[in-house]
Amino acid sequence: MARIRTIKPEFPQSESMGNVSRDARLCFIQMWTLADDEGRLRGNSRMLASLLFPYDDDAKDLIDDWLVELEHEGCIVRYVVDGATYIEIRNWLIHQKIDKPSKSKLPSFDESSRILANPRERSSEDQGPKDQGKEEIPPNPPSPVGDEGAESSASQKPVRARKSRTSFATFLADCKAKGVKPVTSYRPLMDYVDKVRLPHEFLELAWDVFRREHSDGGANERRLQADWQRHFCNYVTKGYYRLWVCKPDGSFELTTVGQQSRKFLEAA
């Protein structure tokens, strides 16, 4: 259930917001309306995409990247309790002062529940009580000095240099100029492939679909990304294309979509 929240004027000048993309900032602000009075909300990414970006068909494929950006900046923390994913907005009770706050019905975060790999979970809506929040003197998250997620100035993280966003064609050209393979040189992806024993021909198939989608004439040819390798890694680890399924014995097999994509690749 959505709630009324407020934004302080200094929010746009926050350094931590300058370290994330514009889409991540919008996602962050909109999450406040779903958070309960203790700053918690359900964290299923597809559910959030449908609630926060109902008119953007590509949001379901992009929202995980935005959440990763926000988590890296210390704006949120994601965690799992009993198989369900949740989000807690950091420093919520400092930044959002609410009259007569209602106790959260969602489980609280602890380090043992932190998400290390982003699992999928069943989608469900936040059923917390409706309340109109009111903010006073404390600044809204993130704070204007860029210390979002920090308890004191001593624990502040150094500001990271923000990567410029480029087209897929520019990314491929840069890889070629540097003699870098766009897929197999990305260690997090290859570690995942090795760990789950995903067949390399399936990875090649996913790359072909991804490449066609983001190249000239593809559905997302105009998309810009700061880190194309990480973006593709998310597509693989989340199974966005539904090219394969994992069987009970741990082996993989192609779905109907995967078989069709393989035929297209072989015919090319």
Short mmCIF file of C-alpha atoms in Angstrom, two decimals:
data_model
loop_
_atom_site.label_atom_id
_atom_site.label_comp_id
_atom_site.label_asym_id
_atom_site.label_seq_id
_atom_site.Cartn_x
_atom_site.Cartn_y
_atom_site.Cartn_z
CA MET A 1 0.00 0.00 0.00
CA ALA A 2 1.51 3.32 -1.10
CA ARG A 3 2.31 6.02 1.45
CA ILE A 4 2.96 9.74 1.24
CA ARG A 5 6.61 10.71 1.72
CA THR A 6 8.49 13.96 1.25
CA ILE A 7 11.77 14.96 -0.39
CA LYS A 8 14.07 17.66 0.94
CA PRO A 9 15.39 20.29 -1.51
CA GLU A 10 19.03 19.22 -1.09
CA PHE A 11 18.34 15.69 -2.34
CA PRO A 12 19.47 16.38 -5.97
CA GLN A 13 22.87 17.61 -4.72
CA SER A 14 23.60 14.44 -2.72
CA GLU A 15 26.98 13.01 -3.73
CA SER A 16 25.82 9.43 -3.25
CA MET A 17 23.00 10.05 -5.72
CA GLY A 18 25.57 11.42 -8.12
CA ASN A 19 27.24 8.01 -8.07
CA VAL A 20 24.18 6.17 -9.37
CA SER A 21 22.25 6.44 -12.61
CA ARG A 22 19.18 8.63 -13.03
CA ASP A 23 16.99 5.55 -13.26
CA ALA A 24 18.38 4.26 -9.96
CA ARG A 25 17.61 7.61 -8.32
CA LEU A 26 14.02 7.51 -9.52
CA CYS A 27 13.68 3.91 -8.37
CA PHE A 28 15.04 4.88 -4.95
CA ILE A 29 12.62 7.77 -4.49
CA GLN A 30 9.64 5.70 -5.57
CA MET A 31 10.55 2.90 -3.16
CA TRP A 32 9.94 5.28 -0.28
CA THR A 33 6.23 5.24 -1.11
CA LEU A 34 6.15 1.45 -0.67
CA ALA A 35 8.27 1.33 2.47
CA ASP A 36 6.49 0.90 5.79
CA ASP A 37 7.14 3.15 8.77
CA GLU A 38 10.36 1.30 9.59
CA GLY A 39 11.71 1.60 6.04
CA ARG A 40 11.04 -1.98 4.93
CA LEU A 41 9.34 -3.27 1.81
CA ARG A 42 9.07 -6.47 -0.15
CA GLY A 43 11.97 -6.81 -2.55
CA ASN A 44 10.84 -9.04 -5.40
CA SER A 45 12.30 -7.21 -8.41
CA ARG A 46 9.53 -8.06 -10.87
CA MET A 47 6.87 -7.00 -8.39
CA LEU A 48 8.71 -3.72 -7.79
CA ALA A 49 9.02 -3.11 -11.54
CA SER A 50 5.27 -3.56 -12.02
CA LEU A 51 4.39 -1.28 -9.09
CA LEU A 52 6.97 1.45 -9.60
CA PHE A 53 7.24 1.46 -13.41
CA PRO A 54 3.86 0.20 -14.70
CA TYR A 55 4.27 1.90 -18.09
CA ASP A 56 7.87 0.84 -18.77
CA ASP A 57 8.06 -2.62 -20.31
CA ASP A 58 11.84 -2.83 -19.94
CA ALA A 59 11.85 -2.04 -16.21
CA LYS A 60 11.63 -5.71 -15.24
CA ASP A 61 14.92 -6.32 -17.07
CA LEU A 62 16.68 -3.27 -15.64
CA ILE A 63 15.52 -2.90 -12.06
CA ASP A 64 18.03 -5.41 -10.66
CA ASP A 65 20.86 -3.22 -11.96
CA TRP A 66 19.34 -0.19 -10.24
CA LEU A 67 18.99 -2.06 -6.97
CA VAL A 68 22.63 -3.18 -7.19
CA GLU A 69 23.71 0.45 -7.69
CA LEU A 70 21.70 1.57 -4.67
CA GLU A 71 23.02 -1.26 -2.51
CA HIS A 72 26.61 -0.49 -3.44
CA GLU A 73 26.05 3.12 -2.37
CA GLY A 74 24.67 2.01 0.98
CA CYS A 75 21.20 3.38 0.26
CA ILE A 76 19.45 0.03 0.73
CA VAL A 77 20.15 -3.48 1.90
CA ARG A 78 18.48 -6.57 0.43
CA TYR A 79 17.90 -9.71 2.43
CA VAL A 80 16.00 -12.99 2.43
CA VAL A 81 13.85 -14.44 5.21
CA ASP A 82 12.07 -17.78 4.74
CA GLY A 83 12.59 -17.63 0.98
CA ALA A 84 11.08 -14.15 0.55
CA THR A 85 13.14 -11.13 -0.50
CA TYR A 86 12.95 -7.83 1.36
CA ILE A 87 14.55 -4.38 1.16
CA GLU A 88 15.41 -2.11 4.05
CA ILE A 89 16.18 1.54 3.37
CA ARG A 90 19.23 2.49 5.39
CA ASN A 91 18.97 5.18 8.08
CA TRP A 92 15.22 5.38 7.48
CA LEU A 93 14.30 6.37 11.03
CA ILE A 94 16.90 9.13 10.96
CA HIS A 95 15.83 10.61 7.64
CA GLN A 96 12.07 10.04 7.80
CA LYS A 97 10.48 11.27 11.00
CA ILE A 98 6.92 9.94 11.07
CA ASP A 99 4.10 10.87 13.41
CA LYS A 100 2.72 7.85 15.25
CA PRO A 101 4.69 5.22 13.27
CA SER A 102 3.16 1.78 12.89
CA LYS A 103 5.23 -1.28 13.75
CA SER A 104 6.52 -3.11 10.69
CA LYS A 105 4.90 -6.42 9.77
CA LEU A 106 7.98 -7.40 7.76
CA PRO A 107 11.02 -9.20 9.22
CA SER A 108 14.02 -7.06 10.08
CA PHE A 109 17.45 -7.32 8.48
CA ASP A 110 20.44 -9.06 10.02
CA GLU A 111 23.76 -9.97 8.42
CA SER A 112 22.91 -13.66 8.15
CA SER A 113 19.97 -12.80 5.88
CA ARG A 114 21.88 -10.51 3.50
CA ILE A 115 21.55 -11.41 -0.19
CA LEU A 116 24.87 -12.59 -1.63
CA ALA A 117 23.39 -13.82 -4.90
CA ASN A 118 20.04 -12.47 -6.00
CA PRO A 119 17.50 -15.30 -5.71
CA ARG A 120 14.09 -15.22 -7.37
CA GLU A 121 11.08 -15.47 -5.14
CA ARG A 122 7.33 -15.46 -5.30
CA SER A 123 5.81 -12.03 -5.93
CA SER A 124 3.60 -10.52 -3.27
CA GLU A 125 2.60 -6.99 -2.33
CA ASP A 126 3.41 -5.14 0.84
CA GLN A 127 0.37 -5.41 3.08
CA GLY A 128 1.58 -3.01 5.74
CA PRO A 129 -0.79 -0.41 7.20
CA LYS A 130 -1.53 2.80 5.36
CA ASP A 131 -0.03 5.92 6.86
CA GLN A 132 0.78 9.43 5.80
CA GLY A 133 4.35 10.22 6.79
CA LYS A 134 5.66 13.65 7.72
CA GLU A 135 9.32 14.63 7.62
CA GLU A 136 10.90 17.30 9.79
CA ILE A 137 14.48 18.52 10.24
CA PRO A 138 16.53 15.37 9.46
CA PRO A 139 17.38 15.15 5.73
CA ASN A 140 15.80 12.57 3.46
CA PRO A 141 17.89 9.62 2.30
CA PRO A 142 20.51 9.94 1.04
CA SER A 143 21.97 12.80 3.05
CA PRO A 144 23.28 15.85 1.20
CA VAL A 145 26.87 15.16 2.23
CA GLY A 146 26.94 11.82 0.47
CA ASP A 147 27.17 9.63 3.58
CA GLU A 148 24.17 7.42 2.81
CA GLY A 149 24.41 4.15 4.67
CA ALA A 150 27.05 5.45 7.08
CA GLU A 151 26.65 5.94 10.80
CA SER A 152 29.32 8.62 11.10
CA SER A 153 31.84 10.54 9.02
CA ALA A 154 34.51 8.05 10.06
CA SER A 155 32.74 5.25 8.20
CA GLN A 156 32.11 7.15 4.98
CA LYS A 157 33.10 5.39 1.79
CA PRO A 158 35.32 7.16 -0.72
CA VAL A 159 33.39 8.53 -3.68
CA ARG A 160 33.77 6.21 -6.64
CA ALA A 161 34.49 7.55 -10.09
CA ARG A 162 31.30 7.19 -12.06
CA LYS A 163 31.56 5.37 -15.37
CA SER A 164 30.10 7.04 -18.43
CA ARG A 165 27.27 5.21 -20.13
CA THR A 166 27.96 3.99 -23.66
CA SER A 167 26.16 2.17 -26.43
CA PHE A 168 26.63 -1.54 -27.00
CA ALA A 169 28.41 -0.84 -30.29
CA THR A 170 30.89 1.43 -28.50
CA PHE A 171 31.46 -1.24 -25.86
CA LEU A 172 32.23 -3.88 -28.52
CA ALA A 173 34.56 -1.51 -30.37
CA ASP A 174 36.39 -0.75 -27.12
CA CYS A 175 36.80 -4.47 -26.38
CA LYS A 176 38.19 -5.04 -29.86
CA ALA A 177 40.64 -2.15 -29.54
CA LYS A 178 41.90 -3.49 -26.21
CA GLY A 179 42.00 -7.11 -27.35
CA VAL A 180 39.51 -8.09 -24.64
CA LYS A 181 36.85 -10.74 -25.07
CA PRO A 182 33.51 -9.19 -24.06
CA VAL A 183 32.14 -12.31 -22.35
CA THR A 184 34.83 -14.64 -21.05
CA SER A 185 37.02 -11.84 -19.66
CA TYR A 186 34.37 -10.96 -17.06
CA ARG A 187 35.39 -12.99 -14.03
CA PRO A 188 32.13 -12.78 -12.02
CA LEU A 189 30.20 -14.25 -14.95
CA MET A 190 32.67 -17.05 -15.59
CA ASP A 191 32.83 -17.88 -11.87
CA TYR A 192 29.04 -18.23 -11.88
CA VAL A 193 29.08 -20.40 -15.02
CA ASP A 194 31.70 -22.69 -13.50
CA LYS A 195 29.95 -22.86 -10.13
CA VAL A 196 26.55 -23.88 -11.50
CA ARG A 197 28.10 -25.87 -14.38
CA LEU A 198 26.18 -24.03 -17.04
CA PRO A 199 27.17 -25.42 -20.47
CA HIS A 200 29.34 -22.94 -22.33
CA GLU A 201 27.29 -23.42 -25.48
CA PHE A 202 24.28 -22.12 -23.53
CA LEU A 203 26.31 -19.08 -22.51
CA GLU A 204 27.23 -18.55 -26.16
CA LEU A 205 23.55 -18.80 -27.07
CA ALA A 206 22.58 -16.19 -24.46
CA TRP A 207 25.29 -13.87 -25.75
CA ASP A 208 24.00 -14.21 -29.31
CA VAL A 209 20.47 -13.26 -28.23
CA PHE A 210 21.81 -10.39 -26.10
CA ARG A 211 24.06 -9.15 -28.91
CA ARG A 212 21.26 -9.13 -31.48
CA GLU A 213 18.90 -7.37 -29.08
CA HIS A 214 21.36 -4.53 -28.41
CA SER A 215 22.94 -4.17 -31.86
CA ASP A 216 21.68 -2.02 -34.75
CA GLY A 217 18.11 -2.97 -35.56
CA GLY A 218 17.60 -4.72 -32.23
CA ALA A 219 14.84 -3.94 -29.75
CA ASN A 220 17.27 -2.21 -27.39
CA GLU A 221 19.78 -0.73 -29.82
CA ARG A 222 19.53 2.70 -28.16
CA ARG A 223 20.19 1.47 -24.65
CA LEU A 224 23.20 2.89 -22.81
CA GLN A 225 25.03 1.13 -19.99
CA ALA A 226 27.96 2.00 -17.76
CA ASP A 227 29.00 -1.65 -17.46
CA TRP A 228 27.86 -3.88 -20.30
CA GLN A 229 29.62 -6.96 -18.94
CA ARG A 230 27.82 -6.74 -15.63
CA HIS A 231 24.56 -6.08 -17.48
CA PHE A 232 24.95 -9.27 -19.51
CA CYS A 233 25.97 -11.17 -16.38
CA ASN A 234 22.65 -10.18 -14.80
CA TYR A 235 20.78 -11.47 -17.85
CA VAL A 236 22.50 -14.84 -17.46
CA THR A 237 22.26 -15.23 -13.69
CA LYS A 238 18.61 -14.11 -13.61
CA GLY A 239 17.64 -16.22 -16.61
CA TYR A 240 15.86 -13.30 -18.29
CA TYR A 241 15.70 -14.92 -21.71
CA ARG A 242 14.30 -18.23 -20.38
CA LEU A 243 16.62 -20.13 -22.72
CA TRP A 244 17.24 -23.04 -20.34
CA VAL A 245 15.94 -24.74 -17.23
CA CYS A 246 17.84 -26.43 -14.44
CA LYS A 247 16.66 -29.99 -13.83
CA PRO A 248 16.46 -31.61 -10.37
CA ASP A 249 19.76 -33.40 -10.95
CA GLY A 250 21.52 -30.05 -11.50
CA SER A 251 21.95 -30.40 -15.25
CA PHE A 252 20.58 -27.91 -17.76
CA GLU A 253 18.46 -28.30 -20.85
CA LEU A 254 17.14 -25.82 -23.40
CA THR A 255 13.56 -24.62 -23.26
CA THR A 256 11.44 -24.24 -26.39
CA VAL A 257 12.62 -20.64 -26.60
CA GLY A 258 16.20 -21.81 -26.24
CA GLN A 259 15.84 -24.42 -28.97
CA GLN A 260 14.35 -21.83 -31.33
CA SER A 261 17.17 -19.41 -30.56
CA ARG A 262 19.75 -22.12 -31.22
CA LYS A 263 18.17 -22.91 -34.59
CA PHE A 264 18.32 -19.23 -35.47
CA LEU A 265 21.99 -19.08 -34.45
CA GLU A 266 22.87 -22.17 -36.46
CA ALA A 267 21.08 -20.81 -39.52
CA ALA A 268 22.83 -17.43 -39.34
#
